């Protein structure tokens, strides 16, 4: 694409991806981590002329989604475990509604 951001990856990551060096454990080597996000409005303005936005609806001629529900047989022991888990979940929910 030949965008200027491509020439300065570390600077880009520091500014737009919250890039920083971190250390895991005592005496560990530094590791570059850039998995965050920052300054997104600025990034959007700087890259909008280089991006092409497509939606599935705009470029594909697909039929509407259909959902099919199928009953799956479950052994009685697993069904009992499932029912007990649901009852416990209901009890926890009721206790949380009462504040305790």
PDB file of N, CA and C in Angstrom:
ATOM      1  N   UNK A   1       0.832  -1.188   0.000  1.00  0.00           N
ATOM      2  CA  UNK A   1       0.000   0.000   0.000  1.00  0.00           C
ATOM      3  C   UNK A   1       0.876   1.250   0.000  1.00  0.00           C
ATOM      4  N   UNK A   2       2.078   1.115   0.493  1.00  0.00           N
ATOM      5  CA  UNK A   2       3.027   2.225   0.532  1.00  0.00           C
ATOM      6  C   UNK A   2       2.545   3.376   1.408  1.00  0.00           C
ATOM      7  N   UNK A   3       1.941   3.036   2.538  1.00  0.00           N
ATOM      8  CA  UNK A   3       1.542   4.070   3.485  1.00  0.00           C
ATOM      9  C   UNK A   3       2.716   4.324   4.421  1.00  0.00           C
ATOM     10  N   UNK A   4       2.953   5.581   4.822  1.00  0.00           N
ATOM     11  CA  UNK A   4       4.097   5.885   5.687  1.00  0.00           C
ATOM     12  C   UNK A   4       4.113   5.100   6.995  1.00  0.00           C
ATOM     13  N   UNK A   5       2.965   4.669   7.490  1.00  0.00           N
ATOM     14  CA  UNK A   5       2.938   3.901   8.732  1.00  0.00           C
ATOM     15  C   UNK A   5       3.751   2.615   8.602  1.00  0.00           C
ATOM     16  N   UNK A   6       3.830   2.072   7.397  1.00  0.00           N
ATOM     17  CA  UNK A   6       4.544   0.817   7.198  1.00  0.00           C
ATOM     18  C   UNK A   6       6.035   0.917   7.441  1.00  0.00           C
ATOM     19  N   UNK A   7       6.604   2.104   7.390  1.00  0.00           N
ATOM     20  CA  UNK A   7       8.043   2.279   7.561  1.00  0.00           C
ATOM     21  C   UNK A   7       8.468   2.350   9.023  1.00  0.00           C
ATOM     22  N   UNK A   8       7.541   2.565   9.929  1.00  0.00           N
ATOM     23  CA  UNK A   8       7.873   2.783  11.333  1.00  0.00           C
ATOM     24  C   UNK A   8       6.962   1.939  12.221  1.00  0.00           C
ATOM     25  N   UNK A   9       7.106   0.628  12.107  1.00  0.00           N
ATOM     26  CA  UNK A   9       6.189  -0.280  12.797  1.00  0.00           C
ATOM     27  C   UNK A   9       6.207  -0.086  14.310  1.00  0.00           C
ATOM     28  N   UNK A  10       7.373   0.015  14.914  1.00  0.00           N
ATOM     29  CA  UNK A  10       7.459   0.130  16.368  1.00  0.00           C
ATOM     30  C   UNK A  10       6.797   1.421  16.836  1.00  0.00           C
ATOM     31  N   UNK A  11       7.021   2.525  16.134  1.00  0.00           N
ATOM     32  CA  UNK A  11       6.389   3.800  16.496  1.00  0.00           C
ATOM     33  C   UNK A  11       4.874   3.712  16.339  1.00  0.00           C
ATOM     34  N   UNK A  12       4.453   3.092  15.240  1.00  0.00           N
ATOM     35  CA  UNK A  12       3.026   2.909  14.992  1.00  0.00           C
ATOM     36  C   UNK A  12       2.391   2.112  16.133  1.00  0.00           C
ATOM     37  N   UNK A  13       3.014   0.987  16.478  1.00  0.00           N
ATOM     38  CA  UNK A  13       2.459   0.141  17.532  1.00  0.00           C
ATOM     39  C   UNK A  13       2.443   0.856  18.877  1.00  0.00           C
ATOM     40  N   UNK A  14       3.460   1.638  19.161  1.00  0.00           N
ATOM     41  CA  UNK A  14       3.494   2.366  20.433  1.00  0.00           C
ATOM     42  C   UNK A  14       2.369   3.391  20.494  1.00  0.00           C
ATOM     43  N   UNK A  15       2.122   4.084  19.381  1.00  0.00           N
ATOM     44  CA  UNK A  15       1.135   5.165  19.382  1.00  0.00           C
ATOM     45  C   UNK A  15      -0.302   4.651  19.250  1.00  0.00           C
ATOM     46  N   UNK A  16      -0.529   3.668  18.375  1.00  0.00           N
ATOM     47  CA  UNK A  16      -1.894   3.234  18.092  1.00  0.00           C
ATOM     48  C   UNK A  16      -2.279   1.903  18.748  1.00  0.00           C
ATOM     49  N   UNK A  17      -1.302   1.117  19.198  1.00  0.00           N
ATOM     50  CA  UNK A  17      -1.583  -0.208  19.767  1.00  0.00           C
ATOM     51  C   UNK A  17      -1.128  -0.324  21.215  1.00  0.00           C
ATOM     52  N   UNK A  18      -0.831   0.791  21.850  1.00  0.00           N
ATOM     53  CA  UNK A  18      -0.327   0.806  23.227  1.00  0.00           C
ATOM     54  C   UNK A  18       0.872  -0.129  23.379  1.00  0.00           C
ATOM     55  N   UNK A  19       1.748  -0.132  22.373  1.00  0.00           N
ATOM     56  CA  UNK A  19       2.916  -1.000  22.395  1.00  0.00           C
ATOM     57  C   UNK A  19       3.898  -0.588  23.483  1.00  0.00           C
ATOM     58  N   UNK A  20       4.484  -1.601  24.129  1.00  0.00           N
ATOM     59  CA  UNK A  20       5.456  -1.337  25.182  1.00  0.00           C
ATOM     60  C   UNK A  20       6.252  -2.606  25.442  1.00  0.00           C
ATOM     61  N   UNK A  21       7.419  -2.427  26.027  1.00  0.00           N
ATOM     62  CA  UNK A  21       8.218  -3.574  26.423  1.00  0.00           C
ATOM     63  C   UNK A  21       7.789  -4.023  27.811  1.00  0.00           C
ATOM     64  N   UNK A  22       7.623  -5.310  27.967  1.00  0.00           N
ATOM     65  CA  UNK A  22       7.278  -5.865  29.273  1.00  0.00           C
ATOM     66  C   UNK A  22       8.224  -7.023  29.566  1.00  0.00           C
ATOM     67  N   UNK A  23       8.337  -7.367  30.828  1.00  0.00           N
ATOM     68  CA  UNK A  23       9.176  -8.494  31.255  1.00  0.00           C
ATOM     69  C   UNK A  23       8.300  -9.460  32.046  1.00  0.00           C
ATOM     70  N   UNK A  24       8.457 -10.727  31.742  1.00  0.00           N
ATOM     71  CA  UNK A  24       7.738 -11.766  32.478  1.00  0.00           C
ATOM     72  C   UNK A  24       8.718 -12.432  33.428  1.00  0.00           C
ATOM     73  N   UNK A  25       8.573 -12.211  34.702  1.00  0.00           N
ATOM     74  CA  UNK A  25       9.429 -12.844  35.693  1.00  0.00           C
ATOM     75  C   UNK A  25      10.728 -12.100  35.919  1.00  0.00           C
ATOM     76  N   UNK A  26      11.432 -12.498  36.966  1.00  0.00           N
ATOM     77  CA  UNK A  26      12.687 -11.841  37.334  1.00  0.00           C
ATOM     78  C   UNK A  26      13.778 -12.219  36.340  1.00  0.00           C
ATOM     79  N   UNK A  27      14.501 -11.227  35.864  1.00  0.00           N
ATOM     80  CA  UNK A  27      15.611 -11.459  34.955  1.00  0.00           C
ATOM     81  C   UNK A  27      15.214 -11.866  33.551  1.00  0.00           C
ATOM     82  N   UNK A  28      13.955 -11.742  33.215  1.00  0.00           N
ATOM     83  CA  UNK A  28      13.495 -12.145  31.884  1.00  0.00           C
ATOM     84  C   UNK A  28      13.856 -11.091  30.851  1.00  0.00           C
ATOM     85  N   UNK A  29      14.005 -11.548  29.628  1.00  0.00           N
ATOM     86  CA  UNK A  29      14.261 -10.615  28.528  1.00  0.00           C
ATOM     87  C   UNK A  29      13.009  -9.780  28.273  1.00  0.00           C
ATOM     88  N   UNK A  30      13.192  -8.553  27.809  1.00  0.00           N
ATOM     89  CA  UNK A  30      12.011  -7.745  27.479  1.00  0.00           C
ATOM     90  C   UNK A  30      11.311  -8.303  26.237  1.00  0.00           C
ATOM     91  N   UNK A  31       9.994  -8.230  26.265  1.00  0.00           N
ATOM     92  CA  UNK A  31       9.165  -8.686  25.153  1.00  0.00           C
ATOM     93  C   UNK A  31       8.311  -7.511  24.711  1.00  0.00           C
ATOM     94  N   UNK A  32       8.236  -7.262  23.395  1.00  0.00           N
ATOM     95  CA  UNK A  32       7.412  -6.182  22.865  1.00  0.00           C
ATOM     96  C   UNK A  32       5.973  -6.661  22.783  1.00  0.00           C
ATOM     97  N   UNK A  33       5.074  -5.918  23.399  1.00  0.00           N
ATOM     98  CA  UNK A  33       3.656  -6.268  23.400  1.00  0.00           C
ATOM     99  C   UNK A  33       2.881  -5.112  22.790  1.00  0.00           C
ATOM    100  N   UNK A  34       2.084  -5.406  21.765  1.00  0.00           N
ATOM    101  CA  UNK A  34       1.292  -4.371  21.094  1.00  0.00           C
ATOM    102  C   UNK A  34      -0.090  -4.934  20.790  1.00  0.00           C
ATOM    103  N   UNK A  35      -0.848  -5.238  21.826  1.00  0.00           N
ATOM    104  CA  UNK A  35      -2.169  -5.825  21.614  1.00  0.00           C
ATOM    105  C   UNK A  35      -3.293  -4.944  22.147  1.00  0.00           C
ATOM    106  N   UNK A  36      -3.034  -3.666  22.320  1.00  0.00           N
ATOM    107  CA  UNK A  36      -4.065  -2.742  22.791  1.00  0.00           C
ATOM    108  C   UNK A  36      -4.532  -1.845  21.657  1.00  0.00           C
ATOM    109  N   UNK A  37      -5.160  -0.755  22.017  1.00  0.00           N
ATOM    110  CA  UNK A  37      -5.584   0.228  21.020  1.00  0.00           C
ATOM    111  C   UNK A  37      -5.585   1.607  21.667  1.00  0.00           C
ATOM    112  N   UNK A  38      -5.250   2.605  20.856  1.00  0.00           N
ATOM    113  CA  UNK A  38      -5.212   3.983  21.340  1.00  0.00           C
ATOM    114  C   UNK A  38      -5.298   4.916  20.141  1.00  0.00           C
ATOM    115  N   UNK A  39      -5.752   6.124  20.367  1.00  0.00           N
ATOM    116  CA  UNK A  39      -5.796   7.170  19.337  1.00  0.00           C
ATOM    117  C   UNK A  39      -6.525   6.711  18.071  1.00  0.00           C
ATOM    118  N   UNK A  40      -7.643   6.032  18.250  1.00  0.00           N
ATOM    119  CA  UNK A  40      -8.341   5.443  17.111  1.00  0.00           C
ATOM    120  C   UNK A  40      -8.965   6.482  16.188  1.00  0.00           C
ATOM    121  N   UNK A  41      -9.427   7.606  16.727  1.00  0.00           N
ATOM    122  CA  UNK A  41      -9.973   8.649  15.852  1.00  0.00           C
ATOM    123  C   UNK A  41      -8.896   9.175  14.918  1.00  0.00           C
ATOM    124  N   UNK A  42      -7.719   9.393  15.452  1.00  0.00           N
ATOM    125  CA  UNK A  42      -6.608   9.865  14.628  1.00  0.00           C
ATOM    126  C   UNK A  42      -6.244   8.816  13.571  1.00  0.00           C
ATOM    127  N   UNK A  43      -6.180   7.562  13.952  1.00  0.00           N
ATOM    128  CA  UNK A  43      -5.854   6.493  13.011  1.00  0.00           C
ATOM    129  C   UNK A  43      -6.894   6.404  11.903  1.00  0.00           C
ATOM    130  N   UNK A  44      -8.154   6.525  12.266  1.00  0.00           N
ATOM    131  CA  UNK A  44      -9.232   6.467  11.278  1.00  0.00           C
ATOM    132  C   UNK A  44      -9.085   7.591  10.255  1.00  0.00           C
ATOM    133  N   UNK A  45      -8.786   8.798  10.721  1.00  0.00           N
ATOM    134  CA  UNK A  45      -8.624   9.933   9.803  1.00  0.00           C
ATOM    135  C   UNK A  45      -7.424   9.740   8.884  1.00  0.00           C
ATOM    136  N   UNK A  46      -6.349   9.184   9.415  1.00  0.00           N
ATOM    137  CA  UNK A  46      -5.131   9.023   8.626  1.00  0.00           C
ATOM    138  C   UNK A  46      -5.212   7.885   7.611  1.00  0.00           C
ATOM    139  N   UNK A  47      -6.066   6.909   7.849  1.00  0.00           N
ATOM    140  CA  UNK A  47      -6.113   5.746   6.958  1.00  0.00           C
ATOM    141  C   UNK A  47      -7.368   5.654   6.105  1.00  0.00           C
ATOM    142  N   UNK A  48      -8.333   6.543   6.288  1.00  0.00           N
ATOM    143  CA  UNK A  48      -9.605   6.384   5.582  1.00  0.00           C
ATOM    144  C   UNK A  48      -9.454   6.416   4.067  1.00  0.00           C
ATOM    145  N   UNK A  49      -8.471   7.133   3.545  1.00  0.00           N
ATOM    146  CA  UNK A  49      -8.300   7.186   2.094  1.00  0.00           C
ATOM    147  C   UNK A  49      -7.651   5.913   1.553  1.00  0.00           C
ATOM    148  N   UNK A  50      -7.143   5.047   2.428  1.00  0.00           N
ATOM    149  CA  UNK A  50      -6.465   3.832   1.991  1.00  0.00           C
ATOM    150  C   UNK A  50      -7.272   2.566   2.259  1.00  0.00           C
ATOM    151  N   UNK A  51      -8.436   2.694   2.863  1.00  0.00           N
ATOM    152  CA  UNK A  51      -9.217   1.521   3.232  1.00  0.00           C
ATOM    153  C   UNK A  51     -10.465   1.399   2.384  1.00  0.00           C
ATOM    154  N   UNK A  52     -10.817   0.172   2.089  1.00  0.00           N
ATOM    155  CA  UNK A  52     -12.026  -0.127   1.344  1.00  0.00           C
ATOM    156  C   UNK A  52     -12.945  -0.913   2.273  1.00  0.00           C
ATOM    157  N   UNK A  53     -14.110  -0.380   2.545  1.00  0.00           N
ATOM    158  CA  UNK A  53     -15.056  -1.028   3.449  1.00  0.00           C
ATOM    159  C   UNK A  53     -16.118  -1.753   2.636  1.00  0.00           C
ATOM    160  N   UNK A  54     -16.219  -3.052   2.849  1.00  0.00           N
ATOM    161  CA  UNK A  54     -17.237  -3.859   2.192  1.00  0.00           C
ATOM    162  C   UNK A  54     -18.030  -4.599   3.257  1.00  0.00           C
ATOM    163  N   UNK A  55     -19.306  -4.760   2.998  1.00  0.00           N
ATOM    164  CA  UNK A  55     -20.125  -5.583   3.875  1.00  0.00           C
ATOM    165  C   UNK A  55     -20.541  -6.830   3.115  1.00  0.00           C
ATOM    166  N   UNK A  56     -20.860  -7.857   3.846  1.00  0.00           N
ATOM    167  CA  UNK A  56     -21.303  -9.096   3.221  1.00  0.00           C
ATOM    168  C   UNK A  56     -22.553  -8.836   2.377  1.00  0.00           C
ATOM    169  N   UNK A  57     -23.443  -8.007   2.911  1.00  0.00           N
ATOM    170  CA  UNK A  57     -24.684  -7.721   2.198  1.00  0.00           C
ATOM    171  C   UNK A  57     -24.415  -6.969   0.899  1.00  0.00           C
ATOM    172  N   UNK A  58     -23.375  -6.137   0.891  1.00  0.00           N
ATOM    173  CA  UNK A  58     -23.086  -5.329  -0.283  1.00  0.00           C
ATOM    174  C   UNK A  58     -22.381  -6.067  -1.399  1.00  0.00           C
ATOM    175  N   UNK A  59     -21.742  -7.184  -1.110  1.00  0.00           N
ATOM    176  CA  UNK A  59     -20.961  -7.834  -2.162  1.00  0.00           C
ATOM    177  C   UNK A  59     -21.330  -9.296  -2.397  1.00  0.00           C
ATOM    178  N   UNK A  60     -22.192  -9.867  -1.585  1.00  0.00           N
ATOM    179  CA  UNK A  60     -22.584 -11.259  -1.787  1.00  0.00           C
ATOM    180  C   UNK A  60     -24.090 -11.365  -1.934  1.00  0.00           C
ATOM    181  N   UNK A  61     -24.513 -12.239  -2.814  1.00  0.00           N
ATOM    182  CA  UNK A  61     -25.933 -12.491  -3.012  1.00  0.00           C
ATOM    183  C   UNK A  61     -26.256 -13.813  -2.319  1.00  0.00           C
ATOM    184  N   UNK A  62     -26.556 -13.731  -1.026  1.00  0.00           N
ATOM    185  CA  UNK A  62     -26.800 -14.925  -0.227  1.00  0.00           C
ATOM    186  C   UNK A  62     -28.275 -15.064   0.114  1.00  0.00           C
ATOM    187  N   UNK A  63     -28.756 -16.301   0.214  1.00  0.00           N
ATOM    188  CA  UNK A  63     -30.138 -16.486   0.668  1.00  0.00           C
ATOM    189  C   UNK A  63     -30.226 -16.161   2.152  1.00  0.00           C
ATOM    190  N   UNK A  64     -31.434 -15.899   2.649  1.00  0.00           N
ATOM    191  CA  UNK A  64     -31.574 -15.622   4.076  1.00  0.00           C
ATOM    192  C   UNK A  64     -31.116 -16.825   4.909  1.00  0.00           C
ATOM    193  N   UNK A  65     -30.649 -16.535   6.101  1.00  0.00           N
ATOM    194  CA  UNK A  65     -30.180 -17.591   7.000  1.00  0.00           C
ATOM    195  C   UNK A  65     -31.369 -18.423   7.467  1.00  0.00           C
ATOM    196  N   UNK A  66     -31.189 -19.717   7.477  1.00  0.00           N
ATOM    197  CA  UNK A  66     -32.217 -20.604   8.016  1.00  0.00           C
ATOM    198  C   UNK A  66     -31.622 -21.345   9.203  1.00  0.00           C
ATOM    199  N   UNK A  67     -32.419 -21.519  10.231  1.00  0.00           N
ATOM    200  CA  UNK A  67     -31.971 -22.237  11.424  1.00  0.00           C
ATOM    201  C   UNK A  67     -32.775 -23.522  11.548  1.00  0.00           C
ATOM    202  N   UNK A  68     -32.086 -24.573  11.856  1.00  0.00           N
ATOM    203  CA  UNK A  68     -32.723 -25.872  12.040  1.00  0.00           C
ATOM    204  C   UNK A  68     -32.379 -26.351  13.443  1.00  0.00           C
ATOM    205  N   UNK A  69     -33.395 -26.625  14.234  1.00  0.00           N
ATOM    206  CA  UNK A  69     -33.195 -27.139  15.583  1.00  0.00           C
ATOM    207  C   UNK A  69     -33.458 -28.635  15.568  1.00  0.00           C
ATOM    208  N   UNK A  70     -32.523 -29.376  16.113  1.00  0.00           N
ATOM    209  CA  UNK A  70     -32.671 -30.824  16.155  1.00  0.00           C
ATOM    210  C   UNK A  70     -32.517 -31.298  17.592  1.00  0.00           C
ATOM    211  N   UNK A  71     -33.411 -32.176  18.000  1.00  0.00           N
ATOM    212  CA  UNK A  71     -33.292 -32.796  19.316  1.00  0.00           C
ATOM    213  C   UNK A  71     -32.213 -33.868  19.245  1.00  0.00           C
ATOM    214  N   UNK A  72     -31.337 -33.848  20.226  1.00  0.00           N
ATOM    215  CA  UNK A  72     -30.262 -34.835  20.294  1.00  0.00           C
ATOM    216  C   UNK A  72     -30.522 -35.709  21.511  1.00  0.00           C
ATOM    217  N   UNK A  73     -30.587 -37.010  21.321  1.00  0.00           N
ATOM    218  CA  UNK A  73     -30.838 -37.878  22.469  1.00  0.00           C
ATOM    219  C   UNK A  73     -29.665 -37.830  23.450  1.00  0.00           C
ATOM    220  N   UNK A  74     -30.007 -37.781  24.745  1.00  0.00           N
ATOM    221  CA  UNK A  74     -29.007 -37.726  25.805  1.00  0.00           C
ATOM    222  C   UNK A  74     -29.328 -38.840  26.786  1.00  0.00           C
ATOM    223  N   UNK A  75     -28.287 -39.500  27.278  1.00  0.00           N
ATOM    224  CA  UNK A  75     -28.546 -40.576  28.244  1.00  0.00           C
ATOM    225  C   UNK A  75     -29.158 -39.972  29.511  1.00  0.00           C
ATOM    226  N   UNK A  76     -29.899 -40.789  30.242  1.00  0.00           N
ATOM    227  CA  UNK A  76     -30.647 -40.285  31.397  1.00  0.00           C
ATOM    228  C   UNK A  76     -29.722 -39.730  32.475  1.00  0.00           C
ATOM    229  N   UNK A  77     -28.530 -40.310  32.647  1.00  0.00           N
ATOM    230  CA  UNK A  77     -27.594 -39.803  33.656  1.00  0.00           C
ATOM    231  C   UNK A  77     -27.153 -38.377  33.321  1.00  0.00           C
ATOM    232  N   UNK A  78     -26.839 -38.120  32.056  1.00  0.00           N
ATOM    233  CA  UNK A  78     -26.426 -36.774  31.642  1.00  0.00           C
ATOM    234  C   UNK A  78     -27.594 -35.791  31.743  1.00  0.00           C
ATOM    235  N   UNK A  79     -28.797 -36.251  31.433  1.00  0.00           N
ATOM    236  CA  UNK A  79     -29.975 -35.391  31.554  1.00  0.00           C
ATOM    237  C   UNK A  79     -30.191 -35.000  33.008  1.00  0.00           C
ATOM    238  N   UNK A  80     -30.004 -35.945  33.931  1.00  0.00           N
ATOM    239  CA  UNK A  80     -30.136 -35.669  35.357  1.00  0.00           C
ATOM    240  C   UNK A  80     -29.084 -34.650  35.804  1.00  0.00           C
ATOM    241  N   UNK A  81     -27.832 -34.825  35.370  1.00  0.00           N
ATOM    242  CA  UNK A  81     -26.776 -33.866  35.712  1.00  0.00           C
ATOM    243  C   UNK A  81     -27.108 -32.475  35.180  1.00  0.00           C
ATOM    244  N   UNK A  82     -27.629 -32.420  33.979  1.00  0.00           N
ATOM    245  CA  UNK A  82     -28.002 -31.138  33.377  1.00  0.00           C
ATOM    246  C   UNK A  82     -29.109 -30.464  34.189  1.00  0.00           C
ATOM    247  N   UNK A  83     -30.125 -31.230  34.548  1.00  0.00           N
ATOM    248  CA  UNK A  83     -31.232 -30.669  35.330  1.00  0.00           C
ATOM    249  C   UNK A  83     -30.756 -30.171  36.691  1.00  0.00           C
ATOM    250  N   UNK A  84     -29.855 -30.918  37.332  1.00  0.00           N
ATOM    251  CA  UNK A  84     -29.321 -30.494  38.628  1.00  0.00           C
ATOM    252  C   UNK A  84     -28.513 -29.203  38.490  1.00  0.00           C
ATOM    253  N   UNK A  85     -27.739 -29.102  37.432  1.00  0.00           N
ATOM    254  CA  UNK A  85     -26.956 -27.885  37.205  1.00  0.00           C
ATOM    255  C   UNK A  85     -27.879 -26.691  36.977  1.00  0.00           C
ATOM    256  N   UNK A  86     -28.971 -26.888  36.245  1.00  0.00           N
ATOM    257  CA  UNK A  86     -29.930 -25.800  36.030  1.00  0.00           C
ATOM    258  C   UNK A  86     -30.584 -25.377  37.338  1.00  0.00           C
ATOM    259  N   UNK A  87     -30.929 -26.346  38.182  1.00  0.00           N
ATOM    260  CA  UNK A  87     -31.533 -26.017  39.475  1.00  0.00           C
ATOM    261  C   UNK A  87     -30.554 -25.239  40.350  1.00  0.00           C
ATOM    262  N   UNK A  88     -29.285 -25.636  40.354  1.00  0.00           N
ATOM    263  CA  UNK A  88     -28.277 -24.922  41.136  1.00  0.00           C
ATOM    264  C   UNK A  88     -28.102 -23.502  40.602  1.00  0.00           C
ATOM    265  N   UNK A  89     -28.095 -23.358  39.303  1.00  0.00           N
ATOM    266  CA  UNK A  89     -27.989 -22.029  38.700  1.00  0.00           C
ATOM    267  C   UNK A  89     -29.175 -21.157  39.100  1.00  0.00           C
ATOM    268  N   UNK A  90     -30.367 -21.733  39.121  1.00  0.00           N
ATOM    269  CA  UNK A  90     -31.554 -20.981  39.536  1.00  0.00           C
ATOM    270  C   UNK A  90     -31.438 -20.554  40.996  1.00  0.00           C
ATOM    271  N   UNK A  91     -30.913 -21.439  41.863  1.00  0.00           N
ATOM    272  CA  UNK A  91     -30.727 -21.087  43.277  1.00  0.00           C
ATOM    273  C   UNK A  91     -29.721 -19.945  43.427  1.00  0.00           C
ATOM    274  N   UNK A  92     -28.616 -20.024  42.709  1.00  0.00           N
ATOM    275  CA  UNK A  92     -27.602 -18.964  42.775  1.00  0.00           C
ATOM    276  C   UNK A  92     -28.192 -17.647  42.294  1.00  0.00           C
ATOM    277  N   UNK A  93     -28.976 -17.702  41.245  1.00  0.00           N
ATOM    278  CA  UNK A  93     -29.600 -16.486  40.709  1.00  0.00           C
ATOM    279  C   UNK A  93     -30.566 -15.882  41.728  1.00  0.00           C
ATOM    280  N   UNK A  94     -31.369 -16.711  42.363  1.00  0.00           N
ATOM    281  CA  UNK A  94     -32.316 -16.216  43.367  1.00  0.00           C
ATOM    282  C   UNK A  94     -31.581 -15.583  44.546  1.00  0.00           C
ATOM    283  N   UNK A  95     -30.496 -16.231  45.003  1.00  0.00           N
ATOM    284  CA  UNK A  95     -29.718 -15.664  46.112  1.00  0.00           C
ATOM    285  C   UNK A  95     -29.109 -14.322  45.718  1.00  0.00           C
ATOM    286  N   UNK A  96     -28.637 -14.209  44.490  1.00  0.00           N
ATOM    287  CA  UNK A  96     -28.019 -12.942  44.071  1.00  0.00           C
ATOM    288  C   UNK A  96     -29.059 -11.830  43.972  1.00  0.00           C
ATOM    289  N   UNK A  97     -30.300 -12.180  43.611  1.00  0.00           N
ATOM    290  CA  UNK A  97     -31.358 -11.169  43.556  1.00  0.00           C
ATOM    291  C   UNK A  97     -31.717 -10.670  44.947  1.00  0.00           C
ATOM    292  N   UNK A  98     -31.588 -11.560  45.943  1.00  0.00           N
ATOM    293  CA  UNK A  98     -31.922 -11.192  47.321  1.00  0.00           C
ATOM    294  C   UNK A  98     -30.759 -10.498  48.015  1.00  0.00           C
ATOM    295  N   UNK A  99     -29.617 -10.420  47.317  1.00  0.00           N
ATOM    296  CA  UNK A  99     -28.475  -9.710  47.882  1.00  0.00           C
ATOM    297  C   UNK A  99     -27.619 -10.545  48.798  1.00  0.00           C
ATOM    298  N   UNK A 100     -27.637 -11.832  48.648  1.00  0.00           N
ATOM    299  CA  UNK A 100     -26.798 -12.588  49.547  1.00  0.00           C
ATOM    300  C   UNK A 100     -26.488 -13.907  49.040  1.00  0.00           C
TER     301      UNK A 100
END
